[in-house]
PDB file of C-alpha atoms and ligand atoms in Angstrom:
ATOM      1  CA  MET S  43     -22.252  -5.586  23.653  1.00 44.00           C
ATOM      2  CA  ARG S  44     -20.742  -3.509  26.291  1.00 41.00           C
ATOM      3  CA  LEU S  45     -17.730  -4.420  28.311  1.00 37.00           C
ATOM      4  CA  ARG S  46     -17.668  -2.046  31.336  1.00 33.00           C
ATOM      5  CA  ARG S  47     -14.249  -2.453  32.819  1.00 28.00           C
ATOM      6  CA  ASN S  48     -11.259  -1.304  31.127  1.00 26.00           C
ATOM      7  CA  PHE S  49      -7.695  -2.821  31.031  1.00 20.00           C
ATOM      8  CA  ASP S  50      -6.587  -1.154  34.125  1.00 17.00           C
ATOM      9  CA  GLU S  51      -9.236  -2.328  36.105  1.00 21.00           C
ATOM     10  CA  LEU S  52      -8.751  -5.699  34.754  1.00 18.00           C
ATOM     11  CA  GLU S  53      -5.169  -5.621  35.850  1.00 22.00           C
ATOM     12  CA  VAL S  54      -6.076  -4.580  39.234  1.00 18.00           C
ATOM     13  CA  LEU S  55      -8.727  -7.182  39.854  1.00 23.00           C
ATOM     14  CA  GLY S  56      -7.433  -9.972  37.839  1.00 26.00           C
ATOM     15  CA  GLU S  57      -4.585 -12.307  38.642  1.00 30.00           C
ATOM     16  CA  GLU S  58      -1.973 -12.353  36.120  1.00 33.00           C
ATOM     17  CA  GLU S  59      -0.587 -15.608  34.894  1.00 36.00           C
ATOM     18  CA  GLU S  60       1.729 -16.938  32.199  1.00 36.00           C
ATOM     19  CA  ALA S  61       0.074 -16.912  28.782  1.00 36.00           C
ATOM     20  CA  GLY S  62       1.283 -18.369  25.339  1.00 40.00           C
ATOM     21  CA  GLY S  63       4.598 -17.452  23.988  1.00 40.00           C
ATOM     22  CA  GLY S  64       5.829 -16.637  27.309  1.00 38.00           C
ATOM     23  CA  GLY S  65       3.942 -13.372  27.616  1.00 41.00           C
ATOM     24  CA  VAL S  66       1.864 -12.361  30.685  1.00 46.00           C
ATOM     25  CA  GLY S  67      -1.906 -12.852  30.385  1.00 53.00           C
ATOM     26  CA  ILE S  68      -4.900 -12.042  32.348  1.00 60.00           C
ATOM     27  CA  ASN S  69      -6.969 -14.297  34.532  1.00 61.00           C
ATOM     28  CA  PHE S  70     -10.437 -13.632  32.696  1.00 64.00           C
ATOM     29  CA  GLU S  71     -11.960 -16.071  35.134  1.00 66.00           C
ATOM     30  CA  ALA S  72     -12.446 -13.257  37.369  1.00 62.00           C
ATOM     31  CA  TYR S  73     -14.575 -11.420  34.863  1.00 65.00           C
ATOM     32  CA  ASN S  74     -17.397 -13.791  34.130  1.00 66.00           C
ATOM     33  CA  ASP S  75     -19.735 -11.312  35.839  1.00 65.00           C
ATOM     34  CA  ILE S  76     -19.165  -8.595  33.256  1.00 70.00           C
ATOM     35  CA  PRO S  77     -22.413  -7.401  31.857  1.00 71.00           C
ATOM     36  CA  VAL S  78     -22.915  -7.925  28.250  1.00 76.00           C
ATOM     37  CA  LYS S  79     -25.815  -6.593  26.138  1.00 77.00           C
ATOM     38  CA  ALA S  80     -26.659  -8.112  22.720  1.00 80.00           C
ATOM     39  CA  THR S  81     -29.252  -6.657  20.450  1.00 80.00           C
ATOM     40  CA  GLY S  82     -30.458  -7.884  16.992  1.00 83.00           C
ATOM     41  CA  ASN S  83     -32.782 -10.402  15.566  1.00 85.00           C
ATOM     42  CA  GLU S  84     -32.361 -14.067  16.831  1.00 88.00           C
ATOM     43  CA  VAL S  85     -28.824 -13.299  17.928  1.00 91.00           C
ATOM     44  CA  PRO S  86     -26.783 -16.609  18.044  1.00 93.00           C
ATOM     45  CA  PRO S  87     -26.448 -17.478  21.861  1.00 94.00           C
ATOM     46  CA  PRO S  88     -22.933 -17.039  23.701  1.00 94.00           C
ATOM     47  CA  VAL S  89     -20.748 -19.965  24.299  1.00 96.00           C
ATOM     48  CA  GLU S  90     -18.807 -20.860  27.501  1.00 95.00           C
ATOM     49  CA  ARG S  91     -16.121 -22.685  25.709  1.00 97.00           C
ATOM     50  CA  PHE S  92     -14.194 -22.490  22.442  1.00 97.00           C
ATOM     51  CA  ASP S  93     -14.890 -26.130  21.653  1.00 96.00           C
ATOM     52  CA  GLU S  94     -18.662 -25.411  21.480  1.00 97.00           C
ATOM     53  CA  ILE S  95     -18.058 -23.754  17.987  1.00 96.00           C
ATOM     54  CA  ASP S  96     -16.711 -25.555  15.101  1.00 95.00           C
ATOM     55  CA  LEU S  97     -13.494 -23.375  14.467  1.00 97.00           C
ATOM     56  CA  GLY S  98     -11.597 -26.063  12.852  1.00 96.00           C
ATOM     57  CA  GLU S  99      -8.773 -28.291  14.341  1.00 96.00           C
ATOM     58  CA  GLY S 100      -5.760 -26.204  13.126  1.00 97.00           C
ATOM     59  CA  LEU S 101      -7.141 -23.060  14.901  1.00 98.00           C
ATOM     60  CA  MET S 102      -8.262 -24.936  18.015  1.00 98.00           C
ATOM     61  CA  GLN S 103      -4.710 -26.368  18.220  1.00 98.00           C
ATOM     62  CA  ASN S 104      -3.199 -22.694  18.162  1.00 98.00           C
ATOM     63  CA  ILE S 105      -5.944 -21.665  20.887  1.00 98.00           C
ATOM     64  CA  ARG S 106      -4.463 -24.311  23.011  1.00 97.00           C
ATOM     65  CA  ARG S 107      -1.011 -23.302  22.236  1.00 97.00           C
ATOM     66  CA  CYS S 108      -1.786 -19.778  23.336  1.00 97.00           C
ATOM     67  CA  LYS S 109      -3.053 -21.243  26.579  1.00 95.00           C
ATOM     68  CA  TYR S 110      -6.468 -19.483  26.170  1.00 96.00           C
ATOM     69  CA  VAL S 111      -8.526 -21.840  28.468  1.00 94.00           C
ATOM     70  CA  LYS S 112     -11.900 -19.927  28.288  1.00 94.00           C
ATOM     71  CA  PRO S 113     -13.353 -17.289  26.101  1.00 95.00           C
ATOM     72  CA  THR S 114     -13.319 -13.647  27.399  1.00 93.00           C
ATOM     73  CA  PRO S 115     -16.799 -12.062  27.731  1.00 91.00           C
ATOM     74  CA  VAL S 116     -16.445 -10.239  24.307  1.00 92.00           C
ATOM     75  CA  GLN S 117     -15.377 -13.516  22.716  1.00 95.00           C
ATOM     76  CA  LYS S 118     -18.090 -15.558  24.183  1.00 95.00           C
ATOM     77  CA  HIS S 119     -20.608 -13.378  22.441  1.00 93.00           C
ATOM     78  CA  ALA S 120     -18.888 -12.114  19.369  1.00 95.00           C
ATOM     79  CA  ILE S 121     -17.332 -15.301  17.990  1.00 97.00           C
ATOM     80  CA  PRO S 122     -20.648 -17.233  17.524  1.00 96.00           C
ATOM     81  CA  ILE S 123     -22.275 -14.205  16.006  1.00 95.00           C
ATOM     82  CA  ALA S 124     -19.300 -13.680  13.594  1.00 96.00           C
ATOM     83  CA  VAL S 125     -18.966 -17.390  12.809  1.00 97.00           C
ATOM     84  CA  ALA S 126     -22.549 -17.364  11.604  1.00 95.00           C
ATOM     85  CA  GLY S 127     -21.504 -14.861   9.064  1.00 95.00           C
ATOM     86  CA  ARG S 128     -23.513 -11.930  10.690  1.00 95.00           C
ATOM     87  CA  ASP S 129     -22.524  -8.344  10.877  1.00 94.00           C
ATOM     88  CA  LEU S 130     -21.476  -7.134  14.396  1.00 94.00           C
ATOM     89  CA  MET S 131     -21.004  -3.836  16.173  1.00 92.00           C
ATOM     90  CA  ALA S 132     -19.132  -4.428  19.502  1.00 92.00           C
ATOM     91  CA  CYS S 133     -18.015  -2.077  22.193  1.00 89.00           C
ATOM     92  CA  ALA S 134     -14.994  -3.467  23.813  1.00 83.00           C
ATOM     93  CA  GLN S 135     -11.894  -1.999  25.450  1.00 81.00           C
ATOM     94  CA  THR S 136      -8.340  -2.568  24.856  1.00 81.00           C
ATOM     95  CA  GLY S 137      -7.389  -5.716  26.753  1.00 87.00           C
ATOM     96  CA  SER S 138     -10.900  -7.449  26.536  1.00 90.00           C
ATOM     97  CA  GLY S 139      -9.672 -10.012  23.935  1.00 94.00           C
ATOM     98  CA  LYS S 140     -11.217  -8.417  21.043  1.00 94.00           C
ATOM     99  CA  THR S 141      -8.369  -9.188  18.684  1.00 97.00           C
ATOM    100  CA  ALA S 142      -9.203 -13.036  18.968  1.00 98.00           C
ATOM    101  CA  ALA S 143     -12.961 -12.148  18.759  1.00 97.00           C
ATOM    102  CA  PHE S 144     -12.542 -10.965  15.187  1.00 98.00           C
ATOM    103  CA  CYS S 145      -9.530 -13.230  14.131  1.00 98.00           C
ATOM    104  CA  PHE S 146     -10.936 -16.509  15.107  1.00 98.00           C
ATOM    105  CA  PRO S 147     -14.072 -16.245  12.880  1.00 98.00           C
ATOM    106  CA  ILE S 148     -12.069 -14.735   9.959  1.00 98.00           C
ATOM    107  CA  ILE S 149      -9.340 -17.469  10.184  1.00 98.00           C
ATOM    108  CA  SER S 150     -11.853 -20.289  10.696  1.00 98.00           C
ATOM    109  CA  THR S 151     -14.011 -19.246   7.744  1.00 97.00           C
ATOM    110  CA  ILE S 152     -10.947 -18.784   5.488  1.00 97.00           C
ATOM    111  CA  LEU S 153      -9.874 -22.329   6.392  1.00 96.00           C
ATOM    112  CA  LYS S 154     -13.389 -23.636   5.594  1.00 95.00           C
ATOM    113  CA  ASN S 155     -13.715 -21.833   2.302  1.00 91.00           C
ATOM    114  CA  GLY S 156     -10.016 -22.326   1.099  1.00 84.00           C
ATOM    115  CA  LEU S 157      -6.810 -20.397   1.141  1.00 83.00           C
ATOM    116  CA  ASN S 158      -6.217 -17.522  -1.257  1.00 73.00           C
ATOM    117  CA  SER S 159      -2.391 -17.367  -0.622  1.00 62.00           C
ATOM    118  CA  GLY S 160      -1.561 -21.049  -1.325  1.00 48.00           C
ATOM    119  CA  PRO S 161       1.178 -22.258  -3.967  1.00 44.00           C
ATOM    120  CA  GLY S 162       0.736 -20.293  -7.157  1.00 46.00           C
ATOM    121  CA  GLY S 163      -0.993 -17.508  -5.304  1.00 49.00           C
ATOM    122  CA  THR S 164       1.585 -15.003  -6.139  1.00 51.00           C
ATOM    123  CA  ARG S 165       0.194 -11.969  -7.767  1.00 59.00           C
ATOM    124  CA  THR S 166       1.237  -8.387  -8.599  1.00 83.00           C
ATOM    125  CA  VAL S 167      -2.104  -7.423  -7.273  1.00 94.00           C
ATOM    126  CA  ALA S 168      -2.800  -8.676  -3.904  1.00 96.00           C
ATOM    127  CA  GLN S 169      -6.393  -9.835  -3.395  1.00 96.00           C
ATOM    128  CA  PRO S 170      -6.763 -10.497   0.341  1.00 97.00           C
ATOM    129  CA  SER S 171     -10.189 -11.974   1.474  1.00 97.00           C
ATOM    130  CA  ALA S 172     -10.151 -10.232   4.793  1.00 98.00           C
ATOM    131  CA  LEU S 173      -9.305  -6.600   5.754  1.00 98.00           C
ATOM    132  CA  ILE S 174      -8.582  -5.496   9.131  1.00 98.00           C
ATOM    133  CA  LEU S 175      -8.379  -1.631   9.512  1.00 98.00           C
ATOM    134  CA  SER S 176      -6.766  -0.077  12.534  1.00 97.00           C
ATOM    135  CA  PRO S 177      -5.762   3.468  13.303  1.00 97.00           C
ATOM    136  CA  THR S 178      -2.035   3.292  14.178  1.00 97.00           C
ATOM    137  CA  ARG S 179       1.119   1.344  13.268  1.00 98.00           C
ATOM    138  CA  GLU S 180       1.369   0.049  16.776  1.00 97.00           C
ATOM    139  CA  LEU S 181      -2.008  -1.532  17.008  1.00 97.00           C
ATOM    140  CA  SER S 182      -1.672  -2.863  13.330  1.00 98.00           C
ATOM    141  CA  CYS S 183       1.490  -4.599  14.345  1.00 98.00           C
ATOM    142  CA  GLN S 184       0.029  -5.971  17.491  1.00 97.00           C
ATOM    143  CA  ILE S 185      -2.860  -7.502  15.581  1.00 98.00           C
ATOM    144  CA  HIS S 186      -0.544  -8.885  12.975  1.00 98.00           C
ATOM    145  CA  GLU S 187       1.567 -10.481  15.811  1.00 98.00           C
ATOM    146  CA  GLU S 188      -1.589 -11.967  17.380  1.00 98.00           C
ATOM    147  CA  ALA S 189      -3.083 -13.113  14.252  1.00 98.00           C
ATOM    148  CA  LYS S 190       0.067 -14.901  13.192  1.00 98.00           C
ATOM    149  CA  LYS S 191      -0.003 -16.940  16.260  1.00 98.00           C
ATOM    150  CA  PHE S 192      -3.719 -18.018  15.775  1.00 98.00           C
ATOM    151  CA  ALA S 193      -2.974 -18.817  12.159  1.00 98.00           C
ATOM    152  CA  PHE S 194       0.364 -20.734  12.975  1.00 98.00           C
ATOM    153  CA  LYS S 195       0.910 -23.716  10.581  1.00 97.00           C
ATOM    154  CA  THR S 196      -2.570 -23.280   9.021  1.00 97.00           C
ATOM    155  CA  GLY S 197      -1.141 -21.795   5.706  1.00 96.00           C
ATOM    156  CA  VAL S 198      -3.307 -18.677   6.323  1.00 97.00           C
ATOM    157  CA  ARG S 199      -1.154 -15.595   5.415  1.00 97.00           C
ATOM    158  CA  ILE S 200      -1.303 -12.412   7.102  1.00 98.00           C
ATOM    159  CA  VAL S 201       0.433  -9.204   5.947  1.00 98.00           C
ATOM    160  CA  VAL S 202       0.669  -5.784   7.690  1.00 98.00           C
ATOM    161  CA  ALA S 203       0.728  -2.480   6.003  1.00 98.00           C
ATOM    162  CA  TYR S 204       1.110   0.895   7.825  1.00 98.00           C
ATOM    163  CA  GLY S 205       2.473   4.414   6.999  1.00 97.00           C
ATOM    164  CA  GLY S 206       5.734   5.974   8.303  1.00 95.00           C
ATOM    165  CA  ALA S 207       7.712   3.109   7.037  1.00 96.00           C
ATOM    166  CA  SER S 208       9.195   1.878   3.622  1.00 95.00           C
ATOM    167  CA  ILE S 209       6.411   0.691   1.320  1.00 96.00           C
ATOM    168  CA  GLN S 210       8.616  -1.562  -0.661  1.00 96.00           C
ATOM    169  CA  GLN S 211       9.039  -4.255   1.912  1.00 96.00           C
ATOM    170  CA  GLN S 212       5.314  -4.258   2.686  1.00 97.00           C
ATOM    171  CA  LEU S 213       4.578  -4.604  -1.189  1.00 96.00           C
ATOM    172  CA  TYR S 214       7.159  -7.489  -1.462  1.00 94.00           C
ATOM    173  CA  ASN S 215       5.297  -9.247   1.535  1.00 95.00           C
ATOM    174  CA  LEU S 216       2.087  -8.838  -0.302  1.00 95.00           C
ATOM    175  CA  GLU S 217       3.453 -10.363  -3.529  1.00 93.00           C
ATOM    176  CA  LYS S 218       4.190 -13.529  -1.527  1.00 93.00           C
ATOM    177  CA  GLY S 219       0.324 -14.025  -1.106  1.00 94.00           C
ATOM    178  CA  VAL S 220      -2.039 -12.753   1.314  1.00 96.00           C
ATOM    179  CA  ASP S 221      -5.324 -13.932   2.966  1.00 97.00           C
ATOM    180  CA  ILE S 222      -5.671 -11.277   5.771  1.00 98.00           C
ATOM    181  CA  LEU S 223      -4.386  -7.863   5.305  1.00 98.00           C
ATOM    182  CA  VAL S 224      -3.992  -5.697   8.496  1.00 98.00           C
ATOM    183  CA  ALA S 225      -3.632  -1.969   7.537  1.00 98.00           C
ATOM    184  CA  THR S 226      -3.840   1.633   8.536  1.00 98.00           C
ATOM    185  CA  PRO S 227      -6.280   3.366   6.170  1.00 97.00           C
ATOM    186  CA  GLY S 228      -3.783   5.874   4.515  1.00 96.00           C
ATOM    187  CA  ARG S 229      -1.210   3.205   3.525  1.00 98.00           C
ATOM    188  CA  LEU S 230      -3.881   0.865   2.327  1.00 98.00           C
ATOM    189  CA  ALA S 231      -5.457   3.731   0.139  1.00 97.00           C
ATOM    190  CA  ASP S 232      -2.016   4.519  -1.263  1.00 96.00           C
ATOM    191  CA  MET S 233      -1.482   0.732  -2.210  1.00 97.00           C
ATOM    192  CA  ILE S 234      -4.839   0.588  -3.980  1.00 97.00           C
ATOM    193  CA  ASP S 235      -4.185   3.751  -5.695  1.00 96.00           C
ATOM    194  CA  ARG S 236      -0.708   2.167  -6.908  1.00 96.00           C
ATOM    195  CA  GLY S 237      -2.790  -0.820  -8.200  1.00 96.00           C
ATOM    196  CA  ARG S 238      -0.960  -3.116  -5.850  1.00 96.00           C
ATOM    197  CA  VAL S 239      -3.956  -4.365  -3.752  1.00 97.00           C
ATOM    198  CA  SER S 240      -7.577  -5.062  -4.815  1.00 97.00           C
ATOM    199  CA  LEU S 241     -10.345  -5.296  -2.453  1.00 97.00           C
ATOM    200  CA  LYS S 242     -12.756  -7.260  -4.831  1.00 97.00           C
ATOM    201  CA  MET S 243     -12.220 -10.530  -2.993  1.00 96.00           C
ATOM    202  CA  ILE S 244     -12.917  -9.000   0.499  1.00 97.00           C
ATOM    203  CA  LYS S 245     -15.397 -11.374   2.379  1.00 97.00           C
ATOM    204  CA  HIS S 246     -14.567 -10.032   5.934  1.00 98.00           C
ATOM    205  CA  LEU S 247     -14.070  -6.366   7.008  1.00 98.00           C
ATOM    206  CA  ALA S 248     -13.046  -5.778  10.627  1.00 98.00           C
ATOM    207  CA  LEU S 249     -12.748  -2.046  11.990  1.00 97.00           C
ATOM    208  CA  ASP S 250     -10.763  -2.086  15.176  1.00 96.00           C
ATOM    209  CA  GLU S 251     -10.870   0.998  17.359  1.00 94.00           C
ATOM    210  CA  ALA S 252     -13.299   2.497  15.097  1.00 93.00           C
ATOM    211  CA  ASP S 253     -13.923   5.451  17.455  1.00 92.00           C
ATOM    212  CA  ARG S 254     -10.121   6.291  17.568  1.00 94.00           C
ATOM    213  CA  MET S 255     -10.090   6.095  13.711  1.00 95.00           C
ATOM    214  CA  LEU S 256     -12.879   8.803  13.576  1.00 93.00           C
ATOM    215  CA  ASP S 257     -11.013  10.902  16.146  1.00 93.00           C
ATOM    216  CA  MET S 258      -7.967  10.800  14.037  1.00 95.00           C
ATOM    217  CA  GLY S 259      -9.738  12.056  11.088  1.00 95.00           C
ATOM    218  CA  PHE S 260      -9.733   8.878   8.968  1.00 95.00           C
ATOM    219  CA  GLU S 261     -13.571   9.072   8.101  1.00 95.00           C
ATOM    220  CA  PRO S 262     -13.068  10.218   4.515  1.00 95.00           C
ATOM    221  CA  GLN S 263     -10.463   7.635   3.888  1.00 95.00           C
ATOM    222  CA  ILE S 264     -12.418   4.771   5.408  1.00 97.00           C
ATOM    223  CA  ARG S 265     -15.470   5.760   3.448  1.00 96.00           C
ATOM    224  CA  LYS S 266     -13.436   5.783   0.261  1.00 96.00           C
ATOM    225  CA  ILE S 267     -11.939   2.415   0.979  1.00 97.00           C
ATOM    226  CA  VAL S 268     -15.295   0.804   2.038  1.00 97.00           C
ATOM    227  CA  GLN S 269     -17.512   2.448  -0.760  1.00 96.00           C
ATOM    228  CA  GLN S 270     -15.448   3.439  -3.645  1.00 96.00           C
ATOM    229  CA  MET S 271     -12.508   1.083  -4.014  1.00 96.00           C
ATOM    230  CA  GLY S 272     -14.125  -2.138  -5.334  1.00 96.00           C
ATOM    231  CA  MET S 273     -15.018  -3.808  -2.026  1.00 98.00           C
ATOM    232  CA  PRO S 274     -18.127  -6.105  -2.304  1.00 97.00           C
ATOM    233  CA  PRO S 275     -21.118  -4.126  -0.701  1.00 96.00           C
ATOM    234  CA  PRO S 276     -22.847  -5.114   2.531  1.00 94.00           C
ATOM    235  CA  GLY S 277     -24.582  -8.399   2.337  1.00 94.00           C
ATOM    236  CA  GLN S 278     -21.866  -9.781  -0.034  1.00 96.00           C
ATOM    237  CA  ARG S 279     -19.214  -9.209   2.827  1.00 97.00           C
ATOM    238  CA  GLN S 280     -19.193  -9.504   6.661  1.00 97.00           C
ATOM    239  CA  THR S 281     -18.593  -6.204   8.672  1.00 96.00           C
ATOM    240  CA  MET S 282     -17.362  -6.264  12.104  1.00 96.00           C
ATOM    241  CA  LEU S 283     -16.884  -3.072  13.945  1.00 94.00           C
ATOM    242  CA  PHE S 284     -15.231  -2.841  17.345  1.00 93.00           C
ATOM    243  CA  SER S 285     -15.054   0.427  19.369  1.00 91.00           C
ATOM    244  CA  ALA S 286     -14.263   1.547  22.835  1.00 87.00           C
ATOM    245  CA  THR S 287     -17.412   3.833  22.650  1.00 84.00           C
ATOM    246  CA  PHE S 288     -20.293   4.179  20.219  1.00 74.00           C
ATOM    247  CA  PRO S 289     -19.877   7.610  18.633  1.00 63.00           C
ATOM    248  CA  ASP S 290     -23.127   8.640  16.572  1.00 63.00           C
TER     249      ASP S 290
HETATM  250  P1  AMP W 139      -6.654  -7.760  23.211  1.00 93.36           P
HETATM  251  O1  AMP W 139      -8.005  -7.194  23.993  1.00 93.36           O
HETATM  252  O2  AMP W 139      -7.148  -8.508  21.954  1.00 93.36           O
HETATM  253  O3  AMP W 139      -5.565  -6.850  23.090  1.00 93.36           O
HETATM  254  O4  AMP W 139      -6.154  -8.974  24.182  1.00 93.36           O
HETATM  255  C1  AMP W 139      -5.552  -8.580  25.579  1.00 93.36           C
HETATM  256  C2  AMP W 139      -4.693  -9.672  26.204  1.00 93.36           C
HETATM  257  O5  AMP W 139      -5.560 -11.017  26.432  1.00 93.36           O
HETATM  258  C3  AMP W 139      -3.589 -10.340  24.867  1.00 93.36           C
HETATM  259  O6  AMP W 139      -2.398 -10.471  25.739  1.00 93.36           O
HETATM  260  C4  AMP W 139      -4.179 -11.665  24.478  1.00 93.36           C
HETATM  261  O7  AMP W 139      -3.337 -12.470  24.059  1.00 93.36           O
HETATM  262  C5  AMP W 139      -4.992 -12.115  25.864  1.00 93.36           C
HETATM  263  N1  AMP W 139      -6.266 -12.902  25.567  1.00 93.36           N
HETATM  264  C6  AMP W 139      -7.006 -12.789  24.596  1.00 93.36           C
HETATM  265  N2  AMP W 139      -8.197 -13.716  24.814  1.00 93.36           N
HETATM  266  C7  AMP W 139      -7.758 -14.631  25.793  1.00 93.36           C
HETATM  267  C8  AMP W 139      -8.313 -15.723  26.445  1.00 93.36           C
HETATM  268  N3  AMP W 139      -9.508 -16.132  25.956  1.00 93.36           N
HETATM  269  N4  AMP W 139      -7.598 -16.253  27.473  1.00 93.36           N
HETATM  270  C9  AMP W 139      -6.607 -15.743  27.857  1.00 93.36           C
HETATM  271  N5  AMP W 139      -5.954 -14.629  27.419  1.00 93.36           N
HETATM  272  C10 AMP W 139      -6.510 -14.038  26.288  1.00 93.36           C
END
């Protein structure tokens, strides 16, 4: 799946309009002609509207609250694929709406399968059912903020963990329960080594800006997290990889 225009071009060509939470959104109406290539076996077809997919009422209400009228090109294609439980590699730029493209299927599936973080879910070892890996503190915080809007009043708990800040507050947040953990690789590996996070319940793994993570030298840590730290293997978990380019 390839989205050819980057955020700058979207800004120039698209008309800005008010989005949910008082922020400025992008008029994605102008980008329906963006070429998208999907390959794979019997790929679930794209949708034109969010209500063509059974995302659950709580999430649908939040999509309306965010004033997302129509899915962006990457969302049209990626959401049906991911909701079907399939693995996905998507080439999508910053500003294309990829955060919702991986968050909606994760939140929707968690709501269908039951929360992990509900009352009595407090544990000293946090056991998220979804992990979103991202290269930087800034991106992790951005994903966390967006995901919280999507999960508003659903009971799905999202916690963020990144390096360069005190680990104590982050561990405290995890103790209160977590369904979706958004993390940078180094801080996550540290928490696993300390025995405070377990990956054995992971059903969804999303790697955001995977190419940037490789450029930043995170490959050994990502390999360790994915292959040697107790995460269920491919086939028993869903993997979604988002990247601005497809490096070898
Ligand atoms: P992202 O690429 O995920 O960082 O999203 C870029 C911006 O587009 C964010 O401000 C999102 O809130 C907004 N956005 C994402 N999807 C939609 C949509 N379907 N309709 C309107 N705005 C959206």
